[in-house]
Amino acid sequence: MESLCDAAKVLKSNGVRVTPARVVLLEALHSRRGPFTAQELHANLPARSADLVTVYRFLARLVKASLAREIVGSDGVAYYEMACAHNPVHPHFECLSCGRLFCLPLFREEDSARVLDYGTGHRVESVSVVFRGTCAACLANELEEGKK
Amino acid sequence: MESLCDAAKVLKSNGVRVTPARVVLLEALHSRRGPFTAQELHANLPARSADLVTVYRFLARLVKASLAREIVGSDGVAYYEMACAHNPVHPHFECLSCGRLFCLPLFREEDSARVLDYGTGHRVESVSVVFRGTCAACLANELEEGKK
DNA sequence: GAATATTTGCAAATGATTTGCAAAAGAGAT
DNA sequence: ATCTCTTTTGCAAATCATTTGCAAATATTC
Ligand SMILES: [Mn+2]
Ligand SMILES: [Mn+2]
Ligand SMILES: [Zn+2]
Ligand SMILES: [Zn+2]
């Protein structure tokens, strides 16, 4: 409940220096709910606190340390989300109409187990389940359009 | 057994002209096993039979018509595979070491059902399950390296 | 503090995918 | 075949997220 969330510690123990820029980034990361792109994250940072390149580099580190997960949208843009104990692996939904990426509720335990135990013949480090289609909001809009 | 594989027909019935370039492309597509990128496909085409842009455009059409599936790798590059009856939806494995993308065997019926019936609250048009990690070949290489 | 290792910002490069546009090719009617 | 209208194609140029090179700034070690 604090272990994995204290990314700073994990990083330090991996020989990663916890610099001011990184502290700001970690704070920003904590205040995020859904998945975000590097650019979105950077845009919401206190002015001049970290360069976009630094954001990219830091996110890459987090992912390598399994402290963040990467979800690649169908347009090839990478989304991120923290991977602490508060936020276990779960499926996502990508709306092909508005482009938004949503977190979906967890699979039921038994279903997760099935997916995770799937024998791939390789060394699995992560699994990603992405549903694609039209989100509820866009569906509603389509209906509106239809009426006209 | 022929219905969905005869993409030409499906296309034509959707008002898509079946031109020489497209015939070549469809043939090339048929002779492919695993997932491929637009560039790979283009590279293996009879010389000057279709521009790379045409390949991109045609693949986009196939995807829109659900005749092909798109799998986006973690580097943001799009892979494609045909979606005929011979090739039902199945999970994939991406090796983060060598970058290759493998098809995995189908889920068992019951597992597929579970995934497909997952209530997302949106209109689902496709599902993608991608495992990531280190492929068997790369694991073997790592062992070799270790010995030295 | 000097020596060493890591991190940062800025500018420039990358590279897959997309777009604009005018020429070429298909479909249909005459 | 010819004319007309629509779709497709190739080529060059634009996009745009992500990466890289590198020198200056900063942290760590002794
Ligand atoms: Mn999520
Ligand atoms: Mn496949
Ligand atoms: Zn939407
Ligand atoms: Zn590999």
Short mmCIF file of C-alpha atoms (C1' of nucleotides) and ligand atoms in Angstrom, two decimals:
data_model
loop_
_atom_site.label_atom_id
_atom_site.label_comp_id
_atom_site.label_asym_id
_atom_site.label_seq_id
_atom_site.Cartn_x
_atom_site.Cartn_y
_atom_site.Cartn_z
CA MET A 1 0.00 0.00 0.00
CA GLU A 2 3.06 2.15 -0.02
CA SER A 3 5.75 -0.18 -1.15
CA LEU A 4 5.12 -0.07 -4.87
CA CYS A 5 3.71 3.42 -4.80
CA ASP A 6 6.91 4.81 -3.48
CA ALA A 7 8.48 4.69 -6.89
CA ALA A 8 11.26 6.97 -5.71
CA LYS A 9 12.57 4.25 -3.44
CA VAL A 10 12.34 1.58 -6.06
CA LEU A 11 14.20 3.78 -8.46
CA LYS A 12 16.90 4.72 -6.03
CA SER A 13 17.45 1.08 -5.20
CA ASN A 14 17.96 0.59 -8.92
CA GLY A 15 20.66 3.23 -8.97
CA VAL A 16 18.44 5.90 -10.48
CA ARG A 17 19.02 9.37 -9.08
CA VAL A 18 15.96 11.09 -7.72
CA THR A 19 16.41 14.59 -9.09
CA PRO A 20 14.06 17.60 -8.79
CA ALA A 21 12.69 17.04 -12.27
CA ARG A 22 11.91 13.45 -11.40
CA VAL A 23 10.20 14.39 -8.16
CA VAL A 24 7.93 16.74 -10.07
CA LEU A 25 7.24 14.01 -12.57
CA LEU A 26 6.42 11.45 -9.93
CA GLU A 27 4.02 13.87 -8.31
CA ALA A 28 2.34 14.60 -11.61
CA LEU A 29 2.07 10.89 -12.25
CA HIS A 30 0.34 10.30 -8.96
CA SER A 31 -2.38 12.81 -9.67
CA ARG A 32 -3.39 11.05 -12.86
CA ARG A 33 -6.34 8.73 -13.22
CA GLY A 34 -6.56 7.33 -16.72
CA PRO A 35 -3.81 6.62 -19.23
CA PHE A 36 -1.93 9.64 -20.61
CA THR A 37 0.58 10.37 -23.33
CA ALA A 38 4.03 11.79 -22.72
CA GLN A 39 2.90 15.06 -24.23
CA GLU A 40 -0.22 15.32 -22.10
CA LEU A 41 1.85 14.73 -19.02
CA HIS A 42 4.39 17.31 -20.08
CA ALA A 43 1.71 19.87 -20.88
CA ASN A 44 0.33 19.66 -17.34
CA LEU A 45 3.65 20.12 -15.64
CA PRO A 46 4.56 23.31 -13.77
CA ALA A 47 6.16 25.51 -16.38
CA ARG A 48 9.76 24.78 -17.18
CA SER A 49 9.99 21.96 -14.67
CA ALA A 50 11.07 19.33 -17.17
CA ASP A 51 11.72 19.12 -20.85
CA LEU A 52 9.54 16.90 -23.00
CA VAL A 53 12.58 14.80 -23.77
CA THR A 54 13.12 14.27 -20.07
CA VAL A 55 9.55 13.12 -19.76
CA TYR A 56 10.06 10.57 -22.50
CA ARG A 57 13.26 9.37 -20.94
CA PHE A 58 11.78 9.07 -17.49
CA LEU A 59 8.71 7.23 -18.68
CA ALA A 60 10.94 4.79 -20.50
CA ARG A 61 12.75 4.14 -17.25
CA LEU A 62 9.58 3.59 -15.31
CA VAL A 63 8.40 1.12 -17.88
CA LYS A 64 11.69 -0.72 -17.85
CA ALA A 65 11.44 -0.92 -14.06
CA SER A 66 7.84 -2.15 -14.34
CA LEU A 67 6.69 0.91 -12.44
CA ALA A 68 4.58 2.04 -15.37
CA ARG A 69 2.75 0.29 -18.16
CA GLU A 70 2.67 1.32 -21.78
CA ILE A 71 -0.42 0.94 -23.96
CA VAL A 72 0.01 1.73 -27.62
CA GLY A 73 -3.03 3.11 -29.38
CA SER A 74 -3.92 2.12 -32.92
CA ASP A 75 -2.44 5.34 -34.25
CA GLY A 76 0.86 4.27 -32.75
CA VAL A 77 0.85 6.80 -29.94
CA ALA A 78 1.98 5.51 -26.56
CA TYR A 79 -0.13 5.90 -23.45
CA TYR A 80 1.14 5.32 -19.95
CA GLU A 81 -0.27 4.56 -16.55
CA MET A 82 1.33 3.85 -13.21
CA ALA A 83 1.66 0.23 -12.23
CA CYS A 84 1.50 0.37 -8.47
CA ALA A 85 -0.48 -1.95 -6.23
CA HIS A 86 -3.41 0.46 -6.45
CA ASN A 87 -3.63 -0.11 -10.15
CA PRO A 88 -3.33 -3.76 -11.13
CA VAL A 89 -3.24 -4.92 -14.73
CA HIS A 90 -6.60 -4.44 -16.41
CA PRO A 91 -8.01 -4.25 -19.93
CA HIS A 92 -8.54 -1.04 -21.88
CA PHE A 93 -10.94 0.30 -24.43
CA GLU A 94 -9.90 2.52 -27.31
CA CYS A 95 -12.53 4.53 -29.13
CA LEU A 96 -11.74 4.63 -32.82
CA SER A 97 -14.06 7.57 -33.22
CA CYS A 98 -12.81 10.07 -30.65
CA GLY A 99 -9.48 8.38 -30.01
CA ARG A 100 -9.83 8.25 -26.25
CA LEU A 101 -8.42 5.38 -24.25
CA PHE A 102 -10.35 4.15 -21.22
CA CYS A 103 -9.43 1.84 -18.40
CA LEU A 104 -11.86 -1.03 -17.99
CA PRO A 105 -12.69 -2.83 -14.77
CA LEU A 106 -10.51 -5.75 -13.81
CA PHE A 107 -11.19 -9.15 -15.18
CA ARG A 108 -12.60 -11.48 -12.60
CA GLU A 109 -9.84 -13.29 -10.72
CA GLU A 110 -10.41 -16.53 -12.53
CA ASP A 111 -10.27 -14.88 -15.92
CA SER A 112 -7.06 -13.06 -15.10
CA ALA A 113 -5.58 -16.35 -13.99
CA ARG A 114 -6.50 -17.93 -17.28
CA VAL A 115 -4.97 -15.17 -19.32
CA LEU A 116 -1.82 -15.01 -17.25
CA ASP A 117 -1.33 -18.76 -17.28
CA TYR A 118 -1.61 -18.90 -21.02
CA GLY A 119 1.32 -20.94 -22.27
CA THR A 120 3.08 -18.86 -24.87
CA GLY A 121 6.33 -20.76 -25.11
CA HIS A 122 8.18 -17.52 -24.38
CA ARG A 123 9.09 -15.54 -21.30
CA VAL A 124 6.14 -13.24 -20.72
CA GLU A 125 6.78 -9.93 -18.98
CA SER A 126 3.45 -8.23 -19.59
CA VAL A 127 0.05 -8.74 -21.14
CA SER A 128 -2.12 -6.19 -22.80
CA VAL A 129 -5.79 -6.57 -23.57
CA VAL A 130 -7.30 -3.79 -25.65
CA PHE A 131 -10.85 -3.64 -26.88
CA ARG A 132 -11.52 -1.27 -29.75
CA GLY A 133 -14.71 0.18 -31.11
CA THR A 134 -16.98 3.12 -30.46
CA CYS A 135 -17.32 4.52 -26.97
CA ALA A 136 -20.64 5.18 -25.29
CA ALA A 137 -20.33 8.93 -25.77
CA CYS A 138 -19.60 8.62 -29.48
CA LEU A 139 -22.47 6.18 -29.87
CA ALA A 140 -24.78 8.77 -28.35
CA ASN A 141 -23.46 11.36 -30.79
CA GLU A 142 -24.06 9.05 -33.70
CA LEU A 143 -27.67 8.78 -32.61
CA GLU A 144 -27.96 12.56 -32.54
CA GLU A 145 -26.56 12.75 -36.05
CA GLY A 146 -28.99 10.11 -37.16
CA LYS A 147 -31.98 12.16 -36.03
CA LYS A 148 -31.07 15.15 -38.17
CA MET B 1 -14.12 -21.80 -46.57
CA GLU B 2 -14.15 -19.52 -49.51
CA SER B 3 -16.67 -16.92 -48.52
CA LEU B 4 -14.49 -14.75 -46.32
CA CYS B 5 -11.29 -15.62 -48.13
CA ASP B 6 -12.60 -14.22 -51.35
CA ALA B 7 -11.85 -10.72 -50.23
CA ALA B 8 -12.19 -9.49 -53.79
CA LYS B 9 -15.89 -10.26 -53.73
CA VAL B 10 -16.43 -8.69 -50.37
CA LEU B 11 -14.66 -5.58 -51.55
CA LYS B 12 -16.53 -5.34 -54.81
CA SER B 13 -19.82 -5.67 -52.98
CA ASN B 14 -18.68 -2.70 -50.95
CA GLY B 15 -18.14 -0.64 -54.05
CA VAL B 16 -14.38 -1.07 -54.04
CA ARG B 17 -12.84 -1.54 -57.47
CA VAL B 18 -10.68 -4.58 -57.88
CA THR B 19 -7.78 -3.17 -59.83
CA PRO B 20 -4.57 -4.92 -60.95
CA ALA B 21 -2.61 -3.46 -58.06
CA ARG B 22 -5.18 -4.78 -55.65
CA VAL B 23 -5.19 -8.22 -57.18
CA VAL B 24 -1.43 -8.39 -56.74
CA LEU B 25 -1.82 -7.24 -53.18
CA LEU B 26 -4.50 -9.78 -52.37
CA GLU B 27 -2.32 -12.53 -53.78
CA ALA B 28 0.64 -11.38 -51.74
CA LEU B 29 -1.55 -11.27 -48.67
CA HIS B 30 -2.67 -14.83 -49.16
CA SER B 31 0.84 -16.17 -49.25
CA ARG B 32 1.65 -14.70 -45.85
CA ARG B 33 1.69 -16.64 -42.62
CA GLY B 34 2.48 -14.38 -39.70
CA PRO B 35 1.78 -10.70 -39.20
CA PHE B 36 3.61 -8.29 -41.51
CA THR B 37 4.17 -4.56 -41.78
CA ALA B 38 3.11 -2.47 -44.75
CA GLN B 39 6.74 -2.07 -45.70
CA GLU B 40 7.50 -5.79 -45.54
CA LEU B 41 4.53 -6.51 -47.71
CA HIS B 42 5.57 -3.84 -50.19
CA ALA B 43 9.15 -5.09 -50.28
CA ASN B 44 8.03 -8.56 -51.35
CA LEU B 45 5.82 -7.38 -54.16
CA PRO B 46 6.71 -7.91 -57.83
CA ALA B 47 8.71 -4.84 -58.75
CA ARG B 48 6.74 -1.72 -59.53
CA SER B 49 3.39 -3.44 -58.98
CA ALA B 50 2.18 -1.04 -56.33
CA ASP B 51 3.46 2.00 -54.56
CA LEU B 52 4.03 1.87 -50.82
CA VAL B 53 1.33 4.47 -50.39
CA THR B 54 -1.08 2.24 -52.24
CA VAL B 55 -0.21 -0.58 -49.89
CA TYR B 56 -0.97 1.61 -46.89
CA ARG B 57 -4.23 2.72 -48.40
CA PHE B 58 -5.34 -0.74 -49.30
CA LEU B 59 -4.49 -2.17 -45.90
CA ALA B 60 -6.51 0.59 -44.31
CA ARG B 61 -9.45 -0.43 -46.42
CA LEU B 62 -9.14 -4.06 -45.55
CA VAL B 63 -9.05 -3.20 -41.88
CA LYS B 64 -12.07 -0.96 -42.20
CA ALA B 65 -13.91 -3.80 -43.93
CA SER B 66 -12.79 -6.22 -41.19
CA LEU B 67 -10.94 -8.24 -43.79
CA ALA B 68 -7.65 -7.63 -42.03
CA ARG B 69 -6.60 -7.05 -38.46
CA GLU B 70 -4.09 -4.53 -37.24
CA ILE B 71 -1.73 -5.20 -34.35
CA VAL B 72 0.37 -2.29 -33.19
CA GLY B 73 3.76 -3.17 -31.76
CA SER B 74 5.22 -1.35 -28.80
CA ASP B 75 7.39 0.77 -31.06
CA GLY B 76 4.21 2.03 -32.68
CA VAL B 77 4.66 0.13 -35.93
CA ALA B 78 1.54 -1.49 -37.34
CA TYR B 79 1.41 -5.15 -38.25
CA TYR B 80 -1.35 -6.74 -40.28
CA GLU B 81 -2.80 -10.15 -40.87
CA MET B 82 -5.72 -11.38 -42.87
CA ALA B 83 -8.94 -11.98 -41.01
CA CYS B 84 -10.57 -14.73 -43.00
CA ALA B 85 -12.28 -17.82 -41.61
CA HIS B 86 -8.96 -19.65 -41.80
CA ASN B 87 -7.46 -17.21 -39.35
CA PRO B 88 -9.74 -16.46 -36.41
CA VAL B 89 -8.86 -13.93 -33.74
CA HIS B 90 -5.98 -15.12 -31.58
CA PRO B 91 -3.45 -13.63 -29.18
CA HIS B 92 0.05 -12.52 -30.16
CA PHE B 93 3.46 -12.37 -28.60
CA GLU B 94 5.89 -9.54 -29.14
CA CYS B 95 9.54 -10.04 -28.34
CA LEU B 96 10.98 -6.87 -26.86
CA SER B 97 14.46 -8.12 -27.59
CA CYS B 98 14.36 -8.96 -31.31
CA GLY B 99 11.13 -7.10 -32.04
CA ARG B 100 9.41 -9.99 -33.76
CA LEU B 101 5.68 -10.51 -33.47
CA PHE B 102 4.34 -14.07 -33.27
CA CYS B 103 0.88 -15.48 -33.58
CA LEU B 104 -0.10 -17.61 -30.62
CA PRO B 105 -2.51 -20.54 -30.64
CA LEU B 106 -6.17 -19.77 -30.15
CA PHE B 107 -7.58 -19.44 -26.70
CA ARG B 108 -9.73 -22.34 -25.74
CA GLU B 109 -13.33 -21.79 -26.78
CA GLU B 110 -14.50 -21.01 -23.29
CA ASP B 111 -11.74 -18.47 -22.75
CA SER B 112 -12.47 -16.71 -26.00
CA ALA B 113 -16.09 -16.53 -24.98
CA ARG B 114 -15.15 -14.94 -21.71
CA VAL B 115 -12.99 -12.32 -23.34
CA LEU B 116 -15.48 -11.56 -26.05
CA ASP B 117 -18.39 -11.32 -23.66
CA TYR B 118 -16.58 -8.89 -21.44
CA GLY B 119 -18.96 -6.02 -20.74
CA THR B 120 -17.13 -2.85 -21.66
CA GLY B 121 -20.02 -0.45 -21.76
CA HIS B 122 -19.05 0.48 -25.30
CA ARG B 123 -19.57 -0.96 -28.74
CA VAL B 124 -16.70 -3.37 -29.27
CA GLU B 125 -15.50 -3.99 -32.79
CA SER B 126 -12.29 -5.86 -32.08
CA VAL B 127 -10.18 -7.22 -29.28
CA SER B 128 -6.45 -7.51 -29.16
CA VAL B 129 -4.48 -9.59 -26.72
CA VAL B 130 -0.73 -9.11 -26.85
CA PHE B 131 1.79 -10.77 -24.58
CA ARG B 132 5.19 -9.13 -24.40
CA GLY B 133 8.51 -10.37 -23.19
CA THR B 134 11.48 -12.33 -24.52
CA CYS B 135 10.97 -14.97 -27.17
CA ALA B 136 12.34 -18.47 -26.91
CA ALA B 137 15.08 -17.77 -29.45
CA CYS B 138 16.25 -14.65 -27.65
CA LEU B 139 16.20 -16.51 -24.35
CA ALA B 140 18.50 -19.12 -25.86
CA ASN B 141 20.82 -16.36 -27.04
CA GLU B 142 20.90 -14.84 -23.60
CA LEU B 143 22.04 -18.18 -22.25
CA GLU B 144 24.83 -18.29 -24.82
CA GLU B 145 25.92 -14.82 -23.80
CA GLY B 146 25.86 -15.87 -20.17
CA LYS B 147 28.31 -18.73 -20.79
CA LYS B 148 30.97 -16.46 -22.21
"C1'" DG C 1 36.95 20.51 -3.67
"C1'" DA C 2 38.51 17.62 -7.48
"C1'" DA C 3 37.34 13.59 -10.10
"C1'" DT C 4 33.70 10.77 -11.89
"C1'" DA C 5 29.14 9.28 -13.32
"C1'" DT C 6 24.46 10.65 -14.37
"C1'" DT C 7 21.06 13.75 -15.98
"C1'" DT C 8 19.21 17.56 -18.60
"C1'" DG C 9 17.82 20.69 -22.33
"C1'" DC C 10 18.06 22.04 -26.97
"C1'" DA C 11 18.40 21.28 -31.67
"C1'" DA C 12 18.41 18.11 -35.13
"C1'" DA C 13 17.49 13.51 -36.94
"C1'" DT C 14 14.36 9.51 -37.58
"C1'" DG C 15 11.00 6.98 -39.69
"C1'" DA C 16 6.47 5.24 -40.20
"C1'" DT C 17 2.31 6.98 -41.81
"C1'" DT C 18 -0.53 10.55 -44.08
"C1'" DT C 19 -1.85 14.09 -47.34
"C1'" DG C 20 -2.24 17.00 -51.58
"C1'" DC C 21 -2.75 16.83 -56.12
"C1'" DA C 22 -2.68 16.00 -60.95
"C1'" DA C 23 -2.39 12.12 -64.09
"C1'" DA C 24 -4.25 7.39 -65.12
"C1'" DA C 25 -7.66 3.92 -65.16
"C1'" DG C 26 -12.43 1.84 -64.37
"C1'" DA C 27 -17.57 1.92 -65.05
"C1'" DG C 28 -21.50 3.33 -67.46
"C1'" DA C 29 -24.19 5.56 -70.87
"C1'" DT C 30 -24.36 7.06 -75.70
"C1'" DA D 1 -15.19 3.81 -79.62
"C1'" DT D 2 -16.17 8.32 -77.26
"C1'" DC D 3 -17.70 11.21 -73.58
"C1'" DT D 4 -18.45 11.78 -68.60
"C1'" DC D 5 -18.09 10.93 -64.00
"C1'" DT D 6 -15.90 8.54 -60.13
"C1'" DT D 7 -12.17 6.05 -58.09
"C1'" DT D 8 -7.47 4.93 -57.84
"C1'" DT D 9 -2.58 5.69 -58.23
"C1'" DG D 10 2.12 7.50 -57.82
"C1'" DC D 11 5.14 10.95 -56.40
"C1'" DA D 12 6.70 14.49 -53.55
"C1'" DA D 13 6.06 16.79 -49.52
"C1'" DA D 14 4.15 17.18 -44.93
"C1'" DT D 15 3.21 15.19 -40.27
"C1'" DC D 16 4.38 14.24 -35.89
"C1'" DA D 17 5.54 11.27 -32.02
"C1'" DT D 18 9.72 9.58 -30.51
"C1'" DT D 19 14.84 9.26 -30.49
"C1'" DT D 20 19.62 10.82 -30.61
"C1'" DG D 21 23.89 13.66 -30.21
"C1'" DC D 22 26.23 16.48 -27.43
"C1'" DA D 23 27.81 19.96 -24.36
"C1'" DA D 24 26.46 22.14 -20.06
"C1'" DA D 25 24.56 21.33 -15.44
"C1'" DT D 26 24.12 18.52 -11.47
"C1'" DA D 27 24.67 14.72 -8.30
"C1'" DT D 28 27.88 11.30 -6.00
"C1'" DT D 29 32.21 9.63 -4.37
"C1'" DC D 30 36.62 10.13 -2.33
MN MN E 1 -5.69 1.59 -17.32
MN MN E 2 -1.77 -13.59 -35.78
ZN ZN E 3 -15.44 8.00 -28.46
ZN ZN E 4 13.17 -12.43 -29.76
#
